[in-house]
CSV table of C-alpha atoms in Angstrom, one decimal:
chain,number,residue,atom,x,y,z
X,1,MET,CA,6.7,-37.5,-19.5
X,2,PRO,CA,3.5,-36.6,-17.5
X,3,ASP,CA,2.7,-33.0,-17.2
X,4,CYS,CA,3.0,-33.1,-13.3
X,5,ALA,CA,6.5,-34.6,-13.5
X,6,ARG,CA,7.6,-32.1,-16.1
X,7,ASP,CA,6.3,-29.2,-14.0
X,8,TYR,CA,8.1,-30.6,-10.9
X,9,TRP,CA,11.5,-30.7,-12.6
X,10,LYS,CA,11.0,-27.4,-14.3
X,11,LEU,CA,10.2,-25.8,-10.9
X,12,SER,CA,13.2,-27.6,-9.3
X,13,TYR,CA,15.4,-26.3,-12.1
X,14,PHE,CA,14.3,-22.7,-11.6
X,15,LYS,CA,14.7,-23.0,-7.8
X,16,SER,CA,18.3,-24.3,-8.2
X,17,VAL,CA,19.1,-21.3,-10.6
X,18,ALA,CA,17.6,-18.9,-8.0
X,19,SER,CA,19.6,-20.5,-5.2
X,20,ARG,CA,22.8,-20.3,-7.3
X,21,ASP,CA,22.2,-16.6,-8.0
X,22,LEU,CA,21.5,-15.9,-4.3
X,23,ASP,CA,24.8,-17.6,-3.3
X,24,ARG,CA,26.6,-15.5,-5.9
X,25,TRP,CA,25.3,-12.3,-4.4
X,26,SER,CA,25.1,-13.3,-0.8
X,27,ARG,CA,28.5,-11.8,0.0
X,28,HIS,CA,27.0,-8.4,-0.8
X,29,LEU,CA,24.3,-9.0,1.9
X,30,GLN,CA,27.1,-9.6,4.4
X,31,ARG,CA,28.4,-6.1,3.9
X,32,VAL,CA,26.4,-4.6,6.7
X,33,SER,CA,26.4,-0.8,7.3
X,34,CYS,CA,27.5,0.2,10.8
X,35,HIS,CA,24.8,2.9,10.9
X,36,THR,CA,21.8,0.9,9.8
X,37,GLY,CA,22.7,-2.7,10.6
X,38,LEU,CA,21.4,-3.6,7.1
X,39,PRO,CA,23.2,-4.7,3.9
X,40,GLY,CA,24.6,-1.7,2.2
X,41,ASP,CA,24.2,-3.1,-1.4
X,42,MET,CA,20.5,-4.1,-1.1
X,43,GLU,CA,19.5,-2.2,-4.3
X,44,LEU,CA,22.3,-3.9,-6.3
X,45,VAL,CA,21.4,-7.4,-5.0
X,46,LEU,CA,17.7,-6.9,-5.8
X,47,ARG,CA,18.4,-5.7,-9.3
X,48,LYS,CA,21.0,-8.5,-10.0
X,49,LEU,CA,18.5,-11.1,-8.8
X,50,HIS,CA,15.9,-9.7,-11.2
X,51,VAL,CA,13.4,-9.1,-8.5
X,52,THR,CA,10.1,-7.4,-9.2
X,53,TRP,CA,6.7,-7.2,-7.6
X,54,GLU,CA,3.1,-7.9,-8.6
X,55,LEU,CA,-0.1,-6.5,-7.2
X,56,THR,CA,-3.2,-8.6,-7.0
X,57,VAL,CA,-6.5,-6.8,-6.5
X,58,CYS,CA,-9.4,-8.7,-5.0
X,59,ASP,CA,-12.9,-7.3,-5.5
X,60,ASN,CA,-16.0,-7.9,-3.5
X,61,SER,CA,-17.2,-10.7,-5.7
X,62,GLY,CA,-14.0,-12.7,-5.1
X,63,GLN,CA,-12.4,-12.0,-8.5
X,64,LYS,CA,-8.7,-11.4,-8.6
X,65,THR,CA,-6.7,-9.4,-11.2
X,66,ARG,CA,-2.9,-9.1,-11.4
X,67,HIS,CA,-1.1,-5.9,-12.2
X,68,ASN,CA,2.5,-5.3,-13.2
X,69,LEU,CA,4.6,-2.8,-11.4
X,70,SER,CA,4.6,0.8,-12.8
X,71,TRP,CA,7.8,2.0,-11.1
X,72,ALA,CA,10.1,1.4,-8.2
X,73,ARG,CA,12.2,4.0,-6.3
X,74,PHE,CA,15.0,3.1,-3.9
X,75,CYS,CA,15.9,5.5,-1.1
X,76,GLY,CA,18.2,4.7,1.9
X,77,THR,CA,16.8,1.7,3.7
X,78,SER,CA,13.6,1.2,1.8
X,79,VAL,CA,11.9,0.9,-1.6
X,80,ALA,CA,8.7,2.5,-2.8
X,81,LEU,CA,6.6,0.6,-5.3
X,82,CYS,CA,3.7,2.1,-7.3
X,83,TRP,CA,0.9,0.8,-9.6
X,84,GLY,CA,-0.9,3.4,-11.7
X,85,GLY,CA,-4.6,3.0,-12.1
X,86,GLY,CA,-5.1,4.3,-15.6
X,87,GLY,CA,-8.6,2.9,-15.6
X,88,HIS,CA,-7.5,-0.7,-15.0
X,89,LEU,CA,-8.2,-0.7,-11.2
X,90,PRO,CA,-11.7,-1.0,-9.8
X,91,ASP,CA,-13.3,1.8,-7.8
X,92,LEU,CA,-12.3,1.8,-4.2
X,93,GLU,CA,-15.7,0.7,-3.0
X,94,GLN,CA,-15.5,-2.4,-5.1
X,95,ILE,CA,-12.1,-3.5,-3.7
X,96,SER,CA,-11.9,-5.9,-0.8
X,97,SER,CA,-8.1,-6.3,-0.5
X,98,PHE,CA,-4.7,-5.9,-2.1
X,99,LEU,CA,-2.1,-8.7,-2.2
X,100,LEU,CA,1.6,-7.9,-2.8
X,101,HIS,CA,3.9,-10.6,-4.1
X,102,GLY,CA,7.6,-10.6,-4.8
X,103,VAL,CA,8.7,-12.2,-8.0
X,104,GLN,CA,12.1,-13.3,-9.1
X,105,ARG,CA,12.6,-13.4,-12.8
X,106,ILE,CA,15.2,-16.1,-13.6
X,107,ALA,CA,16.0,-15.0,-17.2
X,108,LEU,CA,14.5,-13.3,-20.2
X,109,ARG,CA,11.6,-15.3,-21.7
X,110,CYS,CA,11.7,-17.8,-18.8
X,111,PRO,CA,8.9,-18.0,-16.3
X,112,GLY,CA,9.6,-16.9,-12.8
X,113,LEU,CA,9.4,-18.9,-9.7
X,114,GLU,CA,6.3,-19.1,-7.6
X,115,PRO,CA,5.5,-15.6,-6.4
X,116,SER,CA,6.4,-15.0,-2.7
X,117,PHE,CA,3.5,-13.6,-0.7
X,118,MET,CA,4.6,-10.5,1.2
X,119,VAL,CA,1.6,-8.3,2.3
X,120,GLU,CA,-2.2,-8.5,2.4
X,121,VAL,CA,-4.1,-5.3,3.0
X,122,ASN,CA,-7.8,-5.4,3.7
X,123,LEU,CA,-10.0,-2.4,3.1
X,124,SER,CA,-12.4,-3.1,5.9
X,125,LYS,CA,-11.1,-0.2,8.0
X,126,SER,CA,-11.5,3.5,7.5
X,127,LEU,CA,-8.7,5.2,5.5
X,128,GLN,CA,-6.6,7.9,7.2
X,129,LEU,CA,-6.1,11.0,5.1
X,130,ILE,CA,-2.5,11.9,4.7
X,131,SER,CA,-2.8,14.9,2.5
X,132,GLU,CA,-4.2,16.1,-0.8
X,133,ASP,CA,-3.7,18.5,-3.7
X,134,ARG,CA,-6.2,19.8,-6.3
X,135,LEU,CA,-6.3,16.4,-8.2
X,136,VAL,CA,-5.8,13.6,-5.7
X,137,GLU,CA,-6.0,12.7,-2.0
X,138,LEU,CA,-3.7,10.2,-0.4
X,139,ARG,CA,-5.2,7.7,2.0
X,140,LEU,CA,-3.2,5.4,4.3
X,141,LEU,CA,-4.6,1.9,4.4
X,142,GLU,CA,-2.2,0.6,6.9
X,143,SER,CA,1.5,0.8,7.6
X,144,GLY,CA,3.4,1.2,4.4
X,145,THR,CA,0.4,1.2,2.0
X,146,VAL,CA,-1.1,4.3,0.4
X,147,VAL,CA,-3.9,4.6,-2.2
X,148,GLY,CA,-4.3,7.8,-4.3
X,149,LEU,CA,-7.9,8.7,-5.1
X,150,TRP,CA,-9.1,11.1,-7.7
X,151,LYS,CA,-10.6,14.1,-6.0
X,152,ASN,CA,-14.3,13.9,-5.3
X,153,GLU,CA,-14.4,10.4,-6.8
X,154,GLN,CA,-13.9,6.8,-5.7
X,155,ALA,CA,-11.7,6.0,-8.7
X,156,VAL,CA,-8.2,4.8,-7.8
X,157,ALA,CA,-5.4,6.8,-9.3
X,158,PHE,CA,-2.5,4.7,-8.0
X,159,VAL,CA,-1.5,2.3,-5.2
X,160,MET,CA,1.9,2.6,-3.4
X,161,PHE,CA,3.7,0.3,-1.1
X,162,THR,CA,6.8,1.1,0.9
X,163,LEU,CA,9.0,-1.8,2.0
X,164,HIS,CA,11.8,-1.7,4.5
X,165,PHE,CA,15.0,-3.5,3.5
X,166,HIS,CA,15.2,-5.7,6.6
X,167,LYS,CA,15.1,-9.4,5.3
X,168,LEU,CA,13.6,-8.2,2.1
X,169,VAL,CA,15.7,-10.5,-0.1
X,170,GLU,CA,15.0,-13.5,2.1
X,171,LYS,CA,11.3,-12.9,2.0
X,172,ILE,CA,11.3,-13.0,-1.8
X,173,VAL,CA,13.9,-15.7,-2.6
X,174,GLN,CA,13.2,-18.1,0.3
X,175,GLY,CA,9.4,-17.6,0.6
X,176,SER,CA,6.5,-18.6,-1.5
X,177,SER,CA,2.7,-18.1,-1.7
X,178,LEU,CA,2.1,-21.3,0.2
X,179,CYS,CA,4.9,-20.9,2.7
X,180,PRO,CA,6.0,-17.3,3.4
X,181,TYR,CA,9.4,-16.6,4.8
X,182,THR,CA,9.6,-16.6,8.6
X,183,GLU,CA,12.5,-14.8,10.2
X,184,PRO,CA,14.4,-17.1,12.6
X,185,THR,CA,14.1,-16.3,16.3
X,186,PHE,CA,17.1,-14.5,17.6
X,187,LYS,CA,18.2,-15.3,21.1
X,188,PRO,CA,20.5,-12.5,22.4
X,189,PRO,CA,23.6,-13.5,24.2
X,190,PHE,CA,23.9,-13.2,28.0
X,191,ASP,CA,24.5,-9.6,29.2
X,192,ASP,CA,26.5,-9.5,32.4
X,193,ILE,CA,26.4,-5.7,32.8
X,194,ASP,CA,25.0,-4.6,36.1
X,195,PRO,CA,21.2,-4.9,35.8
X,196,GLU,CA,20.9,-1.6,37.7
X,197,TYR,CA,22.3,0.1,34.6
X,198,GLY,CA,19.1,-0.6,32.7
X,199,LEU,CA,18.6,-0.8,29.0
X,200,HIS,CA,21.5,0.5,27.0
X,201,GLY,CA,23.4,0.4,23.7
X,202,TYR,CA,20.5,1.0,21.3
X,203,GLN,CA,21.1,2.7,18.0
X,204,LEU,CA,18.6,4.5,15.7
X,205,HIS,CA,18.9,5.3,12.0
X,206,PHE,CA,16.1,7.6,10.9
X,207,VAL,CA,15.3,8.9,7.4
X,208,LEU,CA,12.6,11.2,6.1
X,209,HIS,CA,12.3,11.1,2.3
X,210,ASP,CA,9.9,11.2,-0.6
X,211,THR,CA,9.8,9.0,-3.7
X,212,VAL,CA,12.6,10.9,-5.3
X,213,CYS,CA,15.2,12.1,-2.8
X,214,GLU,CA,16.2,12.1,0.9
X,215,LEU,CA,15.0,15.0,3.0
X,216,MET,CA,16.7,14.3,6.3
X,217,SER,CA,18.6,11.4,7.8
X,218,GLY,CA,20.5,10.8,11.0
X,219,SER,CA,22.1,8.0,13.1
X,220,TYR,CA,22.0,8.1,16.8
X,221,SER,CA,24.0,5.7,19.0
X,222,SER,CA,24.4,4.8,22.6
X,223,LEU,CA,20.7,5.3,23.4
X,224,PHE,CA,19.9,4.1,26.9
X,225,CYS,CA,17.7,4.5,30.0
X,226,SER,CA,18.1,3.8,33.6
X,227,LYS,CA,16.3,1.0,35.3
X,228,ASP,CA,13.9,3.3,37.3
X,229,LYS,CA,13.0,5.4,34.3
X,230,PRO,CA,11.2,4.5,31.0
X,231,LEU,CA,13.5,4.4,28.0
X,232,THR,CA,12.9,7.5,25.7
X,233,LEU,CA,13.1,7.4,22.0
X,234,ARG,CA,13.3,10.9,20.5
X,235,CYS,CA,13.6,10.9,16.8
X,236,ILE,CA,14.6,14.1,15.1
X,237,ILE,CA,13.9,17.3,16.9
X,238,PRO,CA,11.1,15.5,18.1
X,239,THR,CA,10.1,13.8,21.1
X,240,ALA,CA,8.9,10.3,20.6
X,241,GLN,CA,7.6,9.3,24.0
X,242,ILE,CA,6.7,5.7,24.3
X,243,CYS,CA,5.0,4.5,27.4
X,244,ASP,CA,2.3,2.0,28.5
X,245,GLY,CA,4.5,-1.0,28.2
X,246,LEU,CA,6.6,0.3,25.3
X,247,VAL,CA,10.2,1.4,25.5
X,248,GLN,CA,11.3,5.0,25.3
X,249,LEU,CA,14.5,6.3,23.8
X,250,THR,CA,15.9,9.8,23.4
X,251,ALA,CA,17.9,10.4,20.2
X,252,ILE,CA,17.8,14.2,20.1
X,253,ASN,CA,17.1,16.6,22.8
X,254,GLY,CA,15.1,19.6,21.4
X,255,VAL,CA,16.7,21.9,24.0
X,256,ASN,CA,20.2,21.1,22.8
X,257,LEU,CA,20.8,23.2,19.6
X,258,GLY,CA,23.8,21.2,18.7
X,259,GLN,CA,21.7,18.0,18.3
X,260,ARG,CA,19.1,19.5,15.9
X,261,THR,CA,19.0,18.2,12.4
X,262,LEU,CA,18.0,20.3,9.4
X,263,LEU,CA,15.6,19.2,6.6
X,264,SER,CA,17.0,19.5,3.0
X,265,GLY,CA,13.7,20.2,1.3
X,266,ASN,CA,10.0,20.5,1.7
X,267,LEU,CA,8.0,17.8,3.3
X,268,ALA,CA,6.0,16.6,0.3
X,269,LEU,CA,5.2,13.5,-1.8
X,270,PRO,CA,5.4,13.7,-5.6
X,271,TRP,CA,3.0,11.4,-7.5
X,272,ARG,CA,2.5,10.4,-11.1
X,273,CYS,CA,-0.4,8.6,-12.9
X,274,GLY,CA,0.1,8.3,-16.7
X,275,ALA,CA,0.5,11.8,-18.1
X,276,LEU,CA,-0.7,13.5,-14.9
X,277,GLN,CA,1.6,14.3,-12.0
X,278,GLY,CA,1.6,16.5,-9.0
X,279,THR,CA,3.0,17.0,-5.5
X,280,VAL,CA,1.0,16.5,-2.3
X,281,GLN,CA,2.3,18.8,0.5
X,282,ASN,CA,2.7,18.0,4.2
X,283,GLY,CA,3.4,14.3,3.7
X,284,CYS,CA,6.6,12.2,3.4
X,285,ILE,CA,7.9,8.7,4.0
X,286,MET,CA,9.5,7.7,7.3
X,287,SER,CA,12.0,4.9,7.3
X,288,LEU,CA,13.2,3.9,10.7
X,289,THR,CA,15.7,1.2,11.8
X,290,LEU,CA,16.2,0.6,15.6
X,291,LEU,CA,19.1,-1.7,16.5
X,292,ASP,CA,19.4,-3.3,19.9
X,293,GLU,CA,22.6,-3.5,22.0
X,294,PHE,CA,23.8,-6.5,20.0
X,295,HIS,CA,23.4,-4.4,16.7
X,296,LYS,CA,20.5,-6.6,15.6
X,297,PRO,CA,17.4,-4.9,14.0
X,298,PHE,CA,14.9,-4.5,16.8
X,299,TRP,CA,12.1,-2.5,15.1
X,300,CYS,CA,12.0,-1.6,11.3
X,301,VAL,CA,9.5,0.7,9.7
X,302,SER,CA,8.9,2.3,6.3
X,303,SER,CA,5.6,4.1,5.9
X,304,PRO,CA,4.1,7.3,4.6
X,305,ILE,CA,3.2,9.7,7.3
X,306,SER,CA,1.2,12.9,7.6
X,307,ILE,CA,2.6,16.3,8.7
X,308,VAL,CA,0.1,18.5,10.5
X,309,PRO,CA,0.3,21.9,12.3
X,310,GLY,CA,1.4,21.3,15.9
X,311,GLN,CA,2.0,23.2,19.1
X,312,MET,CA,5.4,24.0,20.5
X,313,PRO,CA,6.5,26.2,23.4
X,314,VAL,CA,7.6,29.7,22.2
X,315,ARG,CA,11.4,29.9,22.0
X,316,ASN,CA,13.6,32.9,21.3
X,317,ASP,CA,15.8,30.9,18.9
X,318,TYR,CA,12.9,29.7,16.8
X,319,ALA,CA,10.7,31.6,14.3
X,320,GLY,CA,8.1,29.8,12.2
X,321,ASP,CA,5.2,27.4,12.4
X,322,PRO,CA,5.7,24.1,14.3
X,323,PHE,CA,4.6,20.8,12.8
X,324,PHE,CA,3.7,17.5,14.3
X,325,ALA,CA,3.9,13.9,12.9
X,326,TRP,CA,3.3,10.5,14.5
X,327,TYR,CA,3.4,6.9,13.6
X,328,GLU,CA,2.2,3.8,15.5
X,329,ASP,CA,2.0,0.1,14.9
X,330,SER,CA,2.2,-3.1,17.0
X,331,GLY,CA,5.9,-2.7,17.4
X,332,GLY,CA,6.1,0.9,18.7
X,333,LYS,CA,5.1,4.5,18.4
X,334,VAL,CA,6.9,7.6,17.2
X,335,GLU,CA,5.9,11.2,17.8
X,336,MET,CA,7.8,14.1,16.2
X,337,GLN,CA,7.8,17.9,16.6
X,338,LEU,CA,9.4,19.5,13.5
X,339,ALA,CA,10.5,23.1,13.6
């Protein structure tokens, strides 16, 4: 049998096995959480489908090198993926881009299917400093991607991606490097509520966490705005005011003490590279899921964010330093005031 024909049937076989496994676990994807609008068994499904991820580093000369995943951590509605440098990654100034692929391993000692392209991150833009400790500094490349640099050097200590669960299985199983998964267009049903009522029925699930544990979470329903006012999205004790063509929603009113949500730990990001490890203060991961009035994901985000000293009006019921955090991408913007 010619090599091309043998490779074709081999690939067809592995695709049929992958499809069979997906059908077997698809019922778990149908168990949707009423708070997040996402499958509640996502971690179980990803593990049972033998999903892993590969990082491809492209240098300025065009050479590409693949790196196996160092560790993965699941938390709430997202997963954090990390690749440790250990001397195997080029210096930052020699890297042109990172490519992230999802890989489904069919069985032990069997080759996987064609990797599914998920994210490409170019290093042409300046890197935002999230925070630092005595050994490393964390730089945000773009939404969901962080590179850890050894202090006073250009050497890469580690690279970390954070991925939101929304359509994550579909992107890996149904996509490929040549044809990435494209989410079907959702046409909302007709809404016959009085148009003067404005936007209504939005729901927000918000989590602040690190790579180990959850620091704070909350679900806020029945978010709305009237027709003559911009919709307000206030996440956490914060105000997230979105204007200039963006929708605003109010989840928590900072004046209302009963709506305030407490943090269960310090806002920090632990890191590990080989035998070295540490904790970078004033940084964490924000995972946000905004559902529309039909309970469909409207905006989904998972990204490291920086926590900086902020300004807040002096209140008799508050003692301590205020902090400020923000996030923005093409889908929206969040601003938070943390007490």
